[in-house]
Amino acid sequence: MNGISVQVAGAELKKGDKAPDFTLVDNALNPVKKSDFEGKVLVISCVPSLDTPVCDVETRRFNVEADKLPGDVVVLTVSRDLPFAQARWCAASGVSKVVTVSDYRDFGFARDYGVLLSDLGLLTRAVFVLDKQGTVQYVQFVPEVTHEPDYAAVLAEVKKLM
């Protein structure tokens, strides 16, 4: 992060792994589970905080891209921001195609997906693409947290699964 090495905790998912189940929280404090997306291609964009410039740009970009994708593709943005903050950010940013969810309760998602910046209590920047059966087909851990992901690579994988 900013050229300083940070520790990422949890198991590193790889292509071909069955994606772990998760329970996250949506902007209305409702549970969101992996099983809610069965039969859909799922793009999971992990960000440290929507209130930071790169996370803002990334989530807005995925919102634009999600609008071009068919209904059997869902884009989730996961952070540890409180659901109230996520809702406020979405309203102010005009983001409506990306589903923002929070892992603020127990770090369960962060640990299971290997994206926990343990010293900071935030998520590292990563993108996962799951096929309609919930298998990981693409993983991108962005080496520098302050950089954006490779959107073209993510979208190319999504198009293969449509």
PDB file of C-alpha atoms in Angstrom:
ATOM      1  CA  MET A   1       0.000   0.000   0.000  1.00  0.00           C
ATOM      2  CA  ASN A   2       1.716   3.177  -1.241  1.00  0.00           C
ATOM      3  CA  GLY A   3       4.830   1.061  -1.754  1.00  0.00           C
ATOM      4  CA  ILE A   4       4.793  -0.306   1.817  1.00  0.00           C
ATOM      5  CA  SER A   5       4.350  -4.057   2.237  1.00  0.00           C
ATOM      6  CA  VAL A   6       1.188  -5.030   4.123  1.00  0.00           C
ATOM      7  CA  GLN A   7       0.080  -8.419   5.426  1.00  0.00           C
ATOM      8  CA  VAL A   8      -2.930 -10.047   3.776  1.00  0.00           C
ATOM      9  CA  ALA A   9      -4.632 -12.724   5.899  1.00  0.00           C
ATOM     10  CA  GLY A  10      -6.727 -15.671   4.832  1.00  0.00           C
ATOM     11  CA  ALA A  11      -6.586 -18.432   2.258  1.00  0.00           C
ATOM     12  CA  GLU A  12      -5.741 -17.275  -1.254  1.00  0.00           C
ATOM     13  CA  LEU A  13      -8.406 -18.440  -3.682  1.00  0.00           C
ATOM     14  CA  LYS A  14      -7.340 -19.740  -7.058  1.00  0.00           C
ATOM     15  CA  LYS A  15      -9.051 -20.496 -10.347  1.00  0.00           C
ATOM     16  CA  GLY A  16     -10.986 -23.751 -10.045  1.00  0.00           C
ATOM     17  CA  ASP A  17     -11.677 -23.406  -6.312  1.00  0.00           C
ATOM     18  CA  LYS A  18     -15.252 -23.673  -5.128  1.00  0.00           C
ATOM     19  CA  ALA A  19     -15.982 -20.174  -3.824  1.00  0.00           C
ATOM     20  CA  PRO A  20     -16.629 -20.167  -0.079  1.00  0.00           C
ATOM     21  CA  ASP A  21     -20.097 -19.343   1.153  1.00  0.00           C
ATOM     22  CA  PHE A  22     -20.490 -15.903   2.643  1.00  0.00           C
ATOM     23  CA  THR A  23     -22.993 -13.773   4.458  1.00  0.00           C
ATOM     24  CA  LEU A  24     -22.537 -10.044   3.967  1.00  0.00           C
ATOM     25  CA  VAL A  25     -24.829  -7.137   4.801  1.00  0.00           C
ATOM     26  CA  ASP A  26     -26.606  -4.925   2.256  1.00  0.00           C
ATOM     27  CA  ASN A  27     -27.380  -1.229   2.609  1.00  0.00           C
ATOM     28  CA  ALA A  28     -30.674  -1.988   4.397  1.00  0.00           C
ATOM     29  CA  LEU A  29     -28.913  -4.309   6.907  1.00  0.00           C
ATOM     30  CA  ASN A  30     -30.280  -7.453   5.225  1.00  0.00           C
ATOM     31  CA  PRO A  31     -28.102 -10.542   4.870  1.00  0.00           C
ATOM     32  CA  VAL A  32     -26.687 -11.249   1.414  1.00  0.00           C
ATOM     33  CA  LYS A  33     -25.445 -14.786   0.815  1.00  0.00           C
ATOM     34  CA  LYS A  34     -23.516 -16.367  -1.996  1.00  0.00           C
ATOM     35  CA  SER A  35     -26.491 -18.683  -2.510  1.00  0.00           C
ATOM     36  CA  ASP A  36     -28.589 -15.619  -3.439  1.00  0.00           C
ATOM     37  CA  PHE A  37     -26.674 -15.571  -6.740  1.00  0.00           C
ATOM     38  CA  GLU A  38     -26.972 -19.215  -7.777  1.00  0.00           C
ATOM     39  CA  GLY A  39     -27.284 -19.532 -11.534  1.00  0.00           C
ATOM     40  CA  LYS A  40     -25.651 -16.146 -12.119  1.00  0.00           C
ATOM     41  CA  VAL A  41     -22.147 -15.080 -13.045  1.00  0.00           C
ATOM     42  CA  LEU A  42     -20.876 -13.157 -10.029  1.00  0.00           C
ATOM     43  CA  VAL A  43     -18.188 -10.484 -10.134  1.00  0.00           C
ATOM     44  CA  ILE A  44     -16.923  -9.648  -6.653  1.00  0.00           C
ATOM     45  CA  SER A  45     -14.938  -6.431  -6.431  1.00  0.00           C
ATOM     46  CA  CYS A  46     -13.213  -6.014  -3.054  1.00  0.00           C
ATOM     47  CA  VAL A  47     -12.183  -2.510  -2.035  1.00  0.00           C
ATOM     48  CA  PRO A  48     -10.741  -0.924   1.131  1.00  0.00           C
ATOM     49  CA  SER A  49     -13.351   1.867   1.365  1.00  0.00           C
ATOM     50  CA  LEU A  50     -15.784   3.552  -1.005  1.00  0.00           C
ATOM     51  CA  ASP A  51     -14.719   6.872   0.527  1.00  0.00           C
ATOM     52  CA  THR A  52     -11.285   6.717  -1.087  1.00  0.00           C
ATOM     53  CA  PRO A  53     -10.479   7.984  -4.586  1.00  0.00           C
ATOM     54  CA  VAL A  54      -9.448   4.703  -6.247  1.00  0.00           C
ATOM     55  CA  CYS A  55     -12.336   2.729  -4.713  1.00  0.00           C
ATOM     56  CA  ASP A  56     -14.720   5.451  -5.864  1.00  0.00           C
ATOM     57  CA  VAL A  57     -13.395   5.309  -9.432  1.00  0.00           C
ATOM     58  CA  GLU A  58     -13.390   1.497  -9.479  1.00  0.00           C
ATOM     59  CA  THR A  59     -16.941   1.132  -8.219  1.00  0.00           C
ATOM     60  CA  ARG A  60     -18.251   3.788 -10.601  1.00  0.00           C
ATOM     61  CA  ARG A  61     -16.496   2.027 -13.491  1.00  0.00           C
ATOM     62  CA  PHE A  62     -17.967  -1.348 -12.559  1.00  0.00           C
ATOM     63  CA  ASN A  63     -21.373   0.347 -12.280  1.00  0.00           C
ATOM     64  CA  VAL A  64     -21.062   1.554 -15.895  1.00  0.00           C
ATOM     65  CA  GLU A  65     -19.918  -1.889 -17.043  1.00  0.00           C
ATOM     66  CA  ALA A  66     -22.671  -3.671 -15.082  1.00  0.00           C
ATOM     67  CA  ASP A  67     -25.258  -1.626 -16.953  1.00  0.00           C
ATOM     68  CA  LYS A  68     -24.013  -3.193 -20.215  1.00  0.00           C
ATOM     69  CA  LEU A  69     -24.137  -6.784 -18.932  1.00  0.00           C
ATOM     70  CA  PRO A  70     -27.108  -9.164 -19.111  1.00  0.00           C
ATOM     71  CA  GLY A  71     -29.277  -9.869 -16.072  1.00  0.00           C
ATOM     72  CA  ASP A  72     -27.533 -13.147 -15.319  1.00  0.00           C
ATOM     73  CA  VAL A  73     -24.369 -11.233 -14.345  1.00  0.00           C
ATOM     74  CA  VAL A  74     -24.212  -9.511 -10.952  1.00  0.00           C
ATOM     75  CA  VAL A  75     -21.465  -7.188  -9.752  1.00  0.00           C
ATOM     76  CA  LEU A  76     -20.920  -6.954  -5.993  1.00  0.00           C
ATOM     77  CA  THR A  77     -18.620  -4.443  -4.375  1.00  0.00           C
ATOM     78  CA  VAL A  78     -17.506  -5.560  -0.939  1.00  0.00           C
ATOM     79  CA  SER A  79     -15.915  -3.299   1.660  1.00  0.00           C
ATOM     80  CA  ARG A  80     -15.891  -2.986   5.429  1.00  0.00           C
ATOM     81  CA  ASP A  81     -17.689   0.368   5.224  1.00  0.00           C
ATOM     82  CA  LEU A  82     -20.838   0.474   7.309  1.00  0.00           C
ATOM     83  CA  PRO A  83     -23.976  -0.211   5.258  1.00  0.00           C
ATOM     84  CA  PHE A  84     -25.256   3.314   6.025  1.00  0.00           C
ATOM     85  CA  ALA A  85     -22.087   4.818   4.561  1.00  0.00           C
ATOM     86  CA  GLN A  86     -22.360   2.577   1.502  1.00  0.00           C
ATOM     87  CA  ALA A  87     -25.976   3.640   0.934  1.00  0.00           C
ATOM     88  CA  ARG A  88     -25.061   7.304   1.290  1.00  0.00           C
ATOM     89  CA  TRP A  89     -22.121   6.911  -1.124  1.00  0.00           C
ATOM     90  CA  CYS A  90     -24.276   5.076  -3.710  1.00  0.00           C
ATOM     91  CA  ALA A  91     -26.953   7.781  -3.558  1.00  0.00           C
ATOM     92  CA  ALA A  92     -24.410  10.578  -3.915  1.00  0.00           C
ATOM     93  CA  SER A  93     -22.551   8.781  -6.716  1.00  0.00           C
ATOM     94  CA  GLY A  94     -25.539   7.591  -8.719  1.00  0.00           C
ATOM     95  CA  VAL A  95     -24.426   3.963  -8.402  1.00  0.00           C
ATOM     96  CA  SER A  96     -27.387   1.632  -8.854  1.00  0.00           C
ATOM     97  CA  LYS A  97     -26.188  -1.319 -10.961  1.00  0.00           C
ATOM     98  CA  VAL A  98     -23.473  -2.525  -8.575  1.00  0.00           C
ATOM     99  CA  VAL A  99     -24.656  -4.128  -5.347  1.00  0.00           C
ATOM    100  CA  THR A 100     -22.629  -2.763  -2.425  1.00  0.00           C
ATOM    101  CA  VAL A 101     -22.313  -5.037   0.584  1.00  0.00           C
ATOM    102  CA  SER A 102     -20.365  -4.897   3.826  1.00  0.00           C
ATOM    103  CA  ASP A 103     -18.198  -7.350   5.735  1.00  0.00           C
ATOM    104  CA  TYR A 104     -18.219  -5.092   8.807  1.00  0.00           C
ATOM    105  CA  ARG A 105     -19.513  -7.697  11.256  1.00  0.00           C
ATOM    106  CA  ASP A 106     -16.926 -10.443  11.506  1.00  0.00           C
ATOM    107  CA  PHE A 107     -14.306 -10.419   8.706  1.00  0.00           C
ATOM    108  CA  GLY A 108     -15.722 -13.805   7.608  1.00  0.00           C
ATOM    109  CA  PHE A 109     -15.701 -12.964   3.921  1.00  0.00           C
ATOM    110  CA  ALA A 110     -12.315 -11.234   4.169  1.00  0.00           C
ATOM    111  CA  ARG A 111     -10.658 -14.271   5.747  1.00  0.00           C
ATOM    112  CA  ASP A 112     -12.357 -16.859   3.532  1.00  0.00           C
ATOM    113  CA  TYR A 113     -11.482 -14.979   0.341  1.00  0.00           C
ATOM    114  CA  GLY A 114      -7.959 -14.033   1.465  1.00  0.00           C
ATOM    115  CA  VAL A 115      -8.465 -10.274   1.216  1.00  0.00           C
ATOM    116  CA  LEU A 116      -8.040  -9.087   4.821  1.00  0.00           C
ATOM    117  CA  LEU A 117      -5.410  -6.429   5.405  1.00  0.00           C
ATOM    118  CA  SER A 118      -4.997  -7.626   8.978  1.00  0.00           C
ATOM    119  CA  ASP A 119      -3.048  -4.635  10.333  1.00  0.00           C
ATOM    120  CA  LEU A 120      -5.608  -2.174   8.944  1.00  0.00           C
ATOM    121  CA  GLY A 121      -8.874  -4.083   9.318  1.00  0.00           C
ATOM    122  CA  LEU A 122      -9.701  -3.337   5.669  1.00  0.00           C
ATOM    123  CA  LEU A 123      -9.988  -5.379   2.495  1.00  0.00           C
ATOM    124  CA  THR A 124      -7.258  -5.399  -0.087  1.00  0.00           C
ATOM    125  CA  ARG A 125      -8.163  -4.602  -3.681  1.00  0.00           C
ATOM    126  CA  ALA A 126      -9.094  -7.803  -5.505  1.00  0.00           C
ATOM    127  CA  VAL A 127     -11.617  -9.048  -8.055  1.00  0.00           C
ATOM    128  CA  PHE A 128     -13.118 -12.528  -8.283  1.00  0.00           C
ATOM    129  CA  VAL A 129     -15.305 -13.892 -11.082  1.00  0.00           C
ATOM    130  CA  LEU A 130     -17.481 -16.877 -10.206  1.00  0.00           C
ATOM    131  CA  ASP A 131     -19.302 -18.941 -12.786  1.00  0.00           C
ATOM    132  CA  LYS A 132     -22.975 -19.893 -12.497  1.00  0.00           C
ATOM    133  CA  GLN A 133     -22.030 -22.914 -10.370  1.00  0.00           C
ATOM    134  CA  GLY A 134     -20.072 -20.807  -7.862  1.00  0.00           C
ATOM    135  CA  THR A 135     -16.618 -21.876  -9.003  1.00  0.00           C
ATOM    136  CA  VAL A 136     -13.834 -19.307  -9.126  1.00  0.00           C
ATOM    137  CA  GLN A 137     -12.922 -18.726 -12.770  1.00  0.00           C
ATOM    138  CA  TYR A 138     -10.787 -15.609 -12.374  1.00  0.00           C
ATOM    139  CA  VAL A 139      -8.839 -13.975  -9.552  1.00  0.00           C
ATOM    140  CA  GLN A 140      -7.046 -10.643  -9.624  1.00  0.00           C
ATOM    141  CA  PHE A 141      -5.205  -9.471  -6.520  1.00  0.00           C
ATOM    142  CA  VAL A 142      -4.116  -5.931  -7.403  1.00  0.00           C
ATOM    143  CA  PRO A 143      -0.454  -5.754  -6.298  1.00  0.00           C
ATOM    144  CA  GLU A 144      -0.618  -2.088  -5.254  1.00  0.00           C
ATOM    145  CA  VAL A 145      -3.773  -1.288  -3.302  1.00  0.00           C
ATOM    146  CA  THR A 146      -3.753   2.289  -4.594  1.00  0.00           C
ATOM    147  CA  HIS A 147      -4.046   1.108  -8.223  1.00  0.00           C
ATOM    148  CA  GLU A 148      -7.172   0.143 -10.156  1.00  0.00           C
ATOM    149  CA  PRO A 149      -7.758  -3.429 -11.321  1.00  0.00           C
ATOM    150  CA  ASP A 150      -7.391  -4.534 -14.924  1.00  0.00           C
ATOM    151  CA  TYR A 151     -11.020  -4.034 -15.980  1.00  0.00           C
ATOM    152  CA  ALA A 152     -10.472  -5.438 -19.475  1.00  0.00           C
ATOM    153  CA  ALA A 153      -9.225  -8.755 -18.076  1.00  0.00           C
ATOM    154  CA  VAL A 154     -12.188  -9.016 -15.676  1.00  0.00           C
ATOM    155  CA  LEU A 155     -14.722  -8.236 -18.400  1.00  0.00           C
ATOM    156  CA  ALA A 156     -13.088 -10.647 -20.853  1.00  0.00           C
ATOM    157  CA  GLU A 157     -13.536 -13.441 -18.314  1.00  0.00           C
ATOM    158  CA  VAL A 158     -17.155 -12.451 -17.680  1.00  0.00           C
ATOM    159  CA  LYS A 159     -17.874 -12.551 -21.423  1.00  0.00           C
ATOM    160  CA  LYS A 160     -16.472 -16.093 -21.628  1.00  0.00           C
ATOM    161  CA  LEU A 161     -19.026 -17.170 -19.013  1.00  0.00           C
ATOM    162  CA  MET A 162     -22.092 -15.499 -20.524  1.00  0.00           C
TER     163      MET A 162
END
